[in-house]
């Protein structure tokens, strides 16, 4: 499908939406709902992962990566159109979700907060947050899903720059006290609209290099959001002091992972090493050593995937004194040696 065709096709009901619209209107009356349920083709329901709240086993306890992502390939970001008329089920998932209102409006409930999103609004919901979304007219909403386990690999350099969006992602990757959502109001911004539509087009066609084209486009969108809309974001209230401390510590580790020590961080922020250690543990649930190792291994995965650097050079760049030490740590965490990981070309 070419890009211009997609711009008109995006408004047409697909097979799943036709099902959900019939279901939506059947639910308006008890007798019509009973008739609809009695005539269901259950093979189709299970095959297409259709959500029918009256049939309990069609609703997963939470949406795992495997519900949407093909776990056998490299896909870490996919963009899809939200099925109109589908039930507004309260759920949580294991990935980050960007909800973009391409045209019209939608109702969103996040952690008991009722939100009305309009055209141009972008709402980002992190993993583990209970929310629901309802679209019961001709509005078009695009969902961009990003696997949490690979977000840091893909946007490593972006996450090294201090801004509100970086803080949101880092706090929800490393911290136990991340925010529930963040909303950008972009109105009729043509570049943002075109970016989301292009990512959807790539996800539909899956042509050569589509898995690289989507994150590159999303990186551009992130840059535009920070440049043009950072001052008008909508975000739940943080405990300001704790949030500043949490982000500043993570940001410093992120930017200086190759050689940073706990003592250096303590000196940088004028804390004692003991207090710094407790602060990192209380806000992330992990020790300084665990956080540092996680950041280093994430950077190693990027270098293994995107460069031809030797294992020794990668070990040196990310802060390990010997290749043997790096290989041992990498294999313990990833269950593959760096060479095996590179050969398989996978994203974990």
Short mmCIF file of C-alpha atoms in Angstrom, two decimals:
data_model
loop_
_atom_site.label_atom_id
_atom_site.label_comp_id
_atom_site.label_asym_id
_atom_site.label_seq_id
_atom_site.Cartn_x
_atom_site.Cartn_y
_atom_site.Cartn_z
CA UNK A 1 0.00 0.00 0.00
CA UNK A 2 1.46 3.40 -0.95
CA UNK A 3 1.52 6.32 1.48
CA UNK A 4 -1.23 8.38 -0.19
CA UNK A 5 -3.59 5.40 -0.31
CA UNK A 6 -3.04 4.81 3.39
CA UNK A 7 -4.24 8.34 4.18
CA UNK A 8 -7.71 7.42 2.91
CA UNK A 9 -7.70 3.74 3.87
CA UNK A 10 -7.02 4.65 7.50
CA UNK A 11 -10.66 5.76 7.90
CA UNK A 12 -12.20 2.50 6.67
CA UNK A 13 -13.44 -0.07 9.17
CA UNK A 14 -11.34 -3.21 9.25
CA UNK A 15 -12.72 -6.67 9.98
CA UNK A 16 -12.09 -6.40 13.71
CA UNK A 17 -13.75 -2.98 13.93
CA UNK A 18 -16.81 -4.30 12.09
CA UNK A 19 -17.04 -7.02 14.73
CA UNK A 20 -16.60 -4.55 17.58
CA UNK A 21 -19.18 -2.12 16.18
CA UNK A 22 -21.81 -4.89 16.03
CA UNK A 23 -20.80 -5.92 19.54
CA UNK A 24 -20.95 -2.28 20.76
CA UNK A 25 -24.52 -1.81 19.55
CA UNK A 26 -25.57 -5.28 20.75
CA UNK A 27 -24.50 -4.30 24.26
CA UNK A 28 -27.06 -1.50 24.31
CA UNK A 29 -29.84 -4.03 25.03
CA UNK A 30 -29.66 -7.18 27.14
CA UNK A 31 -31.61 -9.34 24.70
CA UNK A 32 -29.50 -8.23 21.71
CA UNK A 33 -26.30 -8.92 23.64
CA UNK A 34 -27.45 -12.45 24.50
CA UNK A 35 -28.25 -13.09 20.85
CA UNK A 36 -24.91 -11.69 19.70
CA UNK A 37 -22.94 -13.82 22.18
CA UNK A 38 -24.86 -16.96 21.29
CA UNK A 39 -23.91 -16.57 17.62
CA UNK A 40 -20.21 -15.88 18.15
CA UNK A 41 -17.64 -17.75 16.08
CA UNK A 42 -15.31 -18.62 18.95
CA UNK A 43 -12.57 -19.85 16.63
CA UNK A 44 -12.44 -16.37 15.08
CA UNK A 45 -12.54 -14.70 18.49
CA UNK A 46 -9.48 -16.61 19.72
CA UNK A 47 -7.63 -16.51 16.41
CA UNK A 48 -7.88 -12.72 16.14
CA UNK A 49 -7.40 -12.06 19.88
CA UNK A 50 -10.78 -10.30 20.03
CA UNK A 51 -11.67 -8.89 23.44
CA UNK A 52 -15.09 -9.84 24.78
CA UNK A 53 -15.45 -9.04 28.51
CA UNK A 54 -18.38 -11.46 28.87
CA UNK A 55 -15.96 -14.26 27.92
CA UNK A 56 -13.35 -14.09 30.66
CA UNK A 57 -10.54 -15.98 28.94
CA UNK A 58 -10.42 -13.46 26.07
CA UNK A 59 -9.11 -10.82 28.50
CA UNK A 60 -5.49 -11.40 29.55
CA UNK A 61 -4.47 -10.42 33.11
CA UNK A 62 -2.07 -8.01 31.43
CA UNK A 63 -0.84 -7.49 27.90
CA UNK A 64 2.62 -9.02 27.52
CA UNK A 65 5.04 -8.09 24.74
CA UNK A 66 4.16 -11.34 22.97
CA UNK A 67 0.51 -10.26 22.54
CA UNK A 68 1.54 -7.65 19.95
CA UNK A 69 5.20 -8.24 19.08
CA UNK A 70 6.69 -11.02 17.00
CA UNK A 71 9.22 -12.36 19.48
CA UNK A 72 11.16 -14.13 16.70
CA UNK A 73 12.31 -10.99 14.91
CA UNK A 74 13.89 -7.63 15.74
CA UNK A 75 10.72 -5.58 16.10
CA UNK A 76 10.92 -3.36 19.15
CA UNK A 77 8.48 -0.64 18.03
CA UNK A 78 5.22 -1.13 16.20
CA UNK A 79 2.52 1.37 15.30
CA UNK A 80 -1.10 0.33 14.87
CA UNK A 81 -4.51 1.91 14.59
CA UNK A 82 -6.62 1.54 17.72
CA UNK A 83 -9.71 -0.53 16.93
CA UNK A 84 -12.73 1.74 17.13
CA UNK A 85 -15.70 0.47 19.17
CA UNK A 86 -13.52 -2.04 21.02
CA UNK A 87 -14.36 -2.35 24.74
CA UNK A 88 -12.69 0.21 27.01
CA UNK A 89 -11.08 -2.43 29.22
CA UNK A 90 -8.96 -1.41 32.18
CA UNK A 91 -5.62 -3.11 31.59
CA UNK A 92 -1.87 -2.81 31.98
CA UNK A 93 0.99 -3.88 29.74
CA UNK A 94 4.70 -4.64 29.79
CA UNK A 95 5.68 -2.02 27.19
CA UNK A 96 5.52 1.77 26.77
CA UNK A 97 2.52 2.96 24.77
CA UNK A 98 2.28 6.25 22.87
CA UNK A 99 -1.35 7.13 22.14
CA UNK A 100 -1.68 9.73 19.37
CA UNK A 101 -5.05 11.21 18.40
CA UNK A 102 -4.65 11.55 14.63
CA UNK A 103 -8.18 12.83 14.07
CA UNK A 104 -11.15 13.37 16.38
CA UNK A 105 -11.03 12.54 20.07
CA UNK A 106 -10.85 9.71 22.61
CA UNK A 107 -11.53 9.10 26.29
CA UNK A 108 -8.69 7.86 28.44
CA UNK A 109 -8.72 6.71 32.06
CA UNK A 110 -5.32 6.35 33.73
CA UNK A 111 -5.03 5.36 37.38
CA UNK A 112 -8.56 6.67 38.02
CA UNK A 113 -7.85 9.98 36.21
CA UNK A 114 -10.38 10.67 33.44
CA UNK A 115 -8.74 12.40 30.48
CA UNK A 116 -10.30 13.74 27.28
CA UNK A 117 -7.76 13.71 24.44
CA UNK A 118 -8.22 15.81 21.31
CA UNK A 119 -6.64 15.73 17.86
CA UNK A 120 -2.88 16.22 18.14
CA UNK A 121 -2.62 15.01 21.74
CA UNK A 122 0.06 12.45 22.56
CA UNK A 123 -0.26 10.48 25.78
CA UNK A 124 2.58 8.19 26.86
CA UNK A 125 1.70 5.42 29.33
CA UNK A 126 4.52 3.37 30.89
CA UNK A 127 4.46 -0.35 31.73
CA UNK A 128 2.45 -1.52 34.71
CA UNK A 129 -0.06 1.37 34.76
CA UNK A 130 -3.76 0.51 34.76
CA UNK A 131 -5.62 2.43 32.07
CA UNK A 132 -8.34 2.20 29.44
CA UNK A 133 -9.10 3.91 26.16
CA UNK A 134 -12.43 4.39 24.43
CA UNK A 135 -13.05 5.36 20.80
CA UNK A 136 -16.74 4.99 19.85
CA UNK A 137 -17.05 7.12 16.73
CA UNK A 138 -15.04 7.74 13.54
CA UNK A 139 -12.02 9.20 15.36
CA UNK A 140 -8.60 7.84 14.44
CA UNK A 141 -6.13 6.98 17.20
CA UNK A 142 -2.69 5.54 16.52
CA UNK A 143 -0.89 3.45 19.14
CA UNK A 144 2.90 3.24 19.08
CA UNK A 145 4.20 0.41 21.29
CA UNK A 146 7.81 0.34 22.51
CA UNK A 147 9.24 -2.66 24.31
CA UNK A 148 10.65 -1.57 27.67
CA UNK A 149 13.49 -4.07 27.41
CA UNK A 150 14.80 -2.43 24.25
CA UNK A 151 13.82 1.24 24.57
CA UNK A 152 17.13 2.14 26.19
CA UNK A 153 19.10 0.33 23.49
CA UNK A 154 17.34 2.16 20.67
CA UNK A 155 17.34 5.66 22.20
CA UNK A 156 20.57 5.45 24.22
CA UNK A 157 21.98 8.77 22.99
CA UNK A 158 18.66 10.57 23.32
CA UNK A 159 18.31 9.42 26.92
CA UNK A 160 21.70 10.97 27.72
CA UNK A 161 20.27 14.48 27.20
CA UNK A 162 18.47 16.20 30.09
CA UNK A 163 14.83 17.00 29.31
CA UNK A 164 11.38 16.17 30.67
CA UNK A 165 10.80 13.28 28.27
CA UNK A 166 14.14 11.67 29.12
CA UNK A 167 13.29 12.03 32.81
CA UNK A 168 9.94 10.33 32.24
CA UNK A 169 11.48 7.35 30.43
CA UNK A 170 14.46 6.93 32.76
CA UNK A 171 12.32 7.12 35.87
CA UNK A 172 10.00 4.45 34.47
CA UNK A 173 12.89 2.21 33.37
CA UNK A 174 14.98 2.32 36.53
CA UNK A 175 12.76 3.70 39.28
CA UNK A 176 9.96 2.14 41.28
CA UNK A 177 8.28 5.55 41.50
CA UNK A 178 7.87 6.65 37.89
CA UNK A 179 5.03 8.84 36.69
CA UNK A 180 1.72 7.39 35.44
CA UNK A 181 1.60 9.32 32.17
CA UNK A 182 2.75 12.39 30.27
CA UNK A 183 0.72 14.30 27.67
CA UNK A 184 1.88 16.61 24.89
CA UNK A 185 -0.65 18.88 23.17
CA UNK A 186 0.56 19.30 19.56
CA UNK A 187 -2.69 20.46 17.93
CA UNK A 188 -2.52 20.45 14.15
CA UNK A 189 1.28 20.13 13.96
CA UNK A 190 1.76 18.70 10.46
CA UNK A 191 5.23 17.26 11.10
CA UNK A 192 4.05 15.32 14.16
CA UNK A 193 1.00 14.05 12.28
CA UNK A 194 3.07 13.01 9.29
CA UNK A 195 5.59 11.25 11.55
CA UNK A 196 2.97 9.06 13.23
CA UNK A 197 1.25 8.29 9.93
CA UNK A 198 4.61 7.33 8.41
CA UNK A 199 5.38 4.97 11.31
CA UNK A 200 1.97 3.37 10.83
CA UNK A 201 2.67 3.01 7.10
CA UNK A 202 6.00 1.29 7.83
CA UNK A 203 4.34 -1.09 10.30
CA UNK A 204 1.65 -1.99 7.75
CA UNK A 205 4.01 -2.57 4.81
CA UNK A 206 7.07 -3.92 6.65
CA UNK A 207 9.33 -3.24 3.69
CA UNK A 208 13.13 -3.42 3.77
CA UNK A 209 14.61 -1.66 6.85
CA UNK A 210 11.19 -0.91 8.36
CA UNK A 211 12.49 -1.87 11.80
CA UNK A 212 15.11 0.87 11.55
CA UNK A 213 12.87 3.48 9.90
CA UNK A 214 10.33 3.50 12.73
CA UNK A 215 12.75 4.30 15.60
CA UNK A 216 14.48 6.92 13.46
CA UNK A 217 11.13 8.62 12.81
CA UNK A 218 10.16 8.36 16.48
CA UNK A 219 13.47 9.97 17.44
CA UNK A 220 12.55 12.93 15.21
CA UNK A 221 9.13 13.14 16.88
CA UNK A 222 10.75 13.12 20.34
CA UNK A 223 13.03 15.96 19.28
CA UNK A 224 10.10 18.03 18.01
CA UNK A 225 8.14 17.41 21.21
CA UNK A 226 11.01 18.62 23.40
CA UNK A 227 11.81 21.57 21.16
CA UNK A 228 8.26 22.85 20.71
CA UNK A 229 6.01 21.47 23.46
CA UNK A 230 8.05 20.85 26.61
CA UNK A 231 6.63 23.92 28.36
CA UNK A 232 2.99 22.92 27.81
CA UNK A 233 3.07 19.28 28.87
CA UNK A 234 0.47 17.76 31.17
CA UNK A 235 1.88 15.44 33.78
CA UNK A 236 0.76 14.25 37.25
CA UNK A 237 2.38 16.05 40.16
CA UNK A 238 5.68 14.68 41.39
CA UNK A 239 7.20 15.16 44.78
CA UNK A 240 9.50 17.73 43.26
CA UNK A 241 12.60 17.25 45.41
CA UNK A 242 12.55 13.46 45.14
CA UNK A 243 11.98 13.63 41.40
CA UNK A 244 14.89 16.02 40.82
CA UNK A 245 17.21 13.84 42.89
CA UNK A 246 16.09 10.67 41.15
CA UNK A 247 16.52 12.03 37.65
CA UNK A 248 19.82 13.79 38.36
CA UNK A 249 21.42 10.64 39.75
CA UNK A 250 20.23 8.45 36.89
CA UNK A 251 21.24 11.06 34.34
CA UNK A 252 24.75 11.29 35.77
CA UNK A 253 25.21 7.51 35.75
CA UNK A 254 23.80 7.38 32.21
CA UNK A 255 26.26 10.00 30.97
CA UNK A 256 29.37 8.75 32.80
CA UNK A 257 28.84 4.99 32.91
CA UNK A 258 32.29 4.03 31.62
CA UNK A 259 34.24 5.27 34.64
CA UNK A 260 31.79 6.59 37.24
CA UNK A 261 32.10 5.50 40.88
CA UNK A 262 29.78 5.89 43.84
CA UNK A 263 32.27 8.27 45.43
CA UNK A 264 32.30 10.49 42.33
CA UNK A 265 28.52 10.69 42.32
CA UNK A 266 28.49 11.56 46.03
CA UNK A 267 31.03 14.31 45.47
CA UNK A 268 29.12 15.65 42.44
CA UNK A 269 25.88 16.04 44.42
CA UNK A 270 27.52 16.91 47.75
CA UNK A 271 26.25 13.79 49.50
CA UNK A 272 28.06 11.12 51.44
CA UNK A 273 28.63 7.82 49.62
CA UNK A 274 26.38 6.11 52.17
CA UNK A 275 23.49 8.53 51.54
CA UNK A 276 23.99 8.32 47.78
CA UNK A 277 23.81 4.53 47.95
CA UNK A 278 20.59 4.65 50.00
CA UNK A 279 19.04 7.23 47.68
CA UNK A 280 19.73 5.13 44.58
CA UNK A 281 18.37 2.02 46.28
CA UNK A 282 15.23 3.71 47.61
CA UNK A 283 14.30 5.32 44.31
CA UNK A 284 15.19 2.51 41.89
CA UNK A 285 14.97 -0.64 43.98
CA UNK A 286 18.50 -1.51 42.79
CA UNK A 287 21.98 -0.92 44.09
CA UNK A 288 24.43 1.42 42.40
CA UNK A 289 26.38 -1.58 41.10
CA UNK A 290 23.24 -3.15 39.60
CA UNK A 291 22.19 0.09 37.89
CA UNK A 292 25.69 0.69 36.53
CA UNK A 293 25.91 -2.85 35.20
CA UNK A 294 22.49 -2.52 33.53
CA UNK A 295 23.47 0.71 31.77
CA UNK A 296 26.81 -0.75 30.63
CA UNK A 297 25.24 -3.89 29.23
CA UNK A 298 22.58 -1.88 27.41
CA UNK A 299 25.33 0.18 25.77
CA UNK A 300 27.19 -3.04 24.93
CA UNK A 301 24.11 -4.39 23.13
CA UNK A 302 23.94 -1.25 21.01
CA UNK A 303 27.63 -1.51 20.09
CA UNK A 304 27.32 -5.22 19.30
CA UNK A 305 24.34 -4.61 17.02
CA UNK A 306 25.40 -1.40 15.31
CA UNK A 307 29.22 -1.56 15.03
CA UNK A 308 32.01 -3.93 14.05
CA UNK A 309 34.08 -3.09 17.11
CA UNK A 310 35.96 -6.00 18.64
CA UNK A 311 34.78 -7.46 21.92
CA UNK A 312 37.91 -6.08 23.58
CA UNK A 313 37.19 -2.55 22.31
CA UNK A 314 33.58 -2.72 23.47
CA UNK A 315 34.64 -3.96 26.89
CA UNK A 316 37.06 -1.04 27.18
CA UNK A 317 34.50 1.53 25.99
CA UNK A 318 31.85 0.53 28.51
CA UNK A 319 34.24 0.42 31.46
CA UNK A 320 35.41 -3.17 31.97
CA UNK A 321 39.12 -3.65 32.55
CA UNK A 322 39.38 -6.94 30.66
CA UNK A 323 37.37 -8.58 27.87
CA UNK A 324 37.11 -11.72 30.03
CA UNK A 325 35.33 -9.82 32.80
CA UNK A 326 32.91 -8.26 30.29
CA UNK A 327 32.19 -11.61 28.63
CA UNK A 328 31.55 -13.26 31.98
CA UNK A 329 29.11 -10.54 33.13
CA UNK A 330 27.37 -10.37 29.75
CA UNK A 331 26.82 -14.12 29.56
CA UNK A 332 25.51 -14.27 33.12
CA UNK A 333 22.87 -11.61 32.38
CA UNK A 334 22.03 -12.36 28.74
CA UNK A 335 22.59 -16.14 28.68
CA UNK A 336 24.69 -15.63 25.54
CA UNK A 337 28.26 -14.58 24.97
CA UNK A 338 28.73 -11.20 23.24
CA UNK A 339 29.84 -13.02 20.09
CA UNK A 340 26.73 -15.25 20.12
CA UNK A 341 24.53 -12.22 20.69
CA UNK A 342 26.08 -10.39 17.74
CA UNK A 343 25.84 -13.46 15.50
CA UNK A 344 22.16 -13.97 16.27
CA UNK A 345 21.44 -10.29 15.72
CA UNK A 346 18.68 -10.33 18.32
CA UNK A 347 17.31 -7.78 20.72
CA UNK A 348 16.59 -9.05 24.19
#
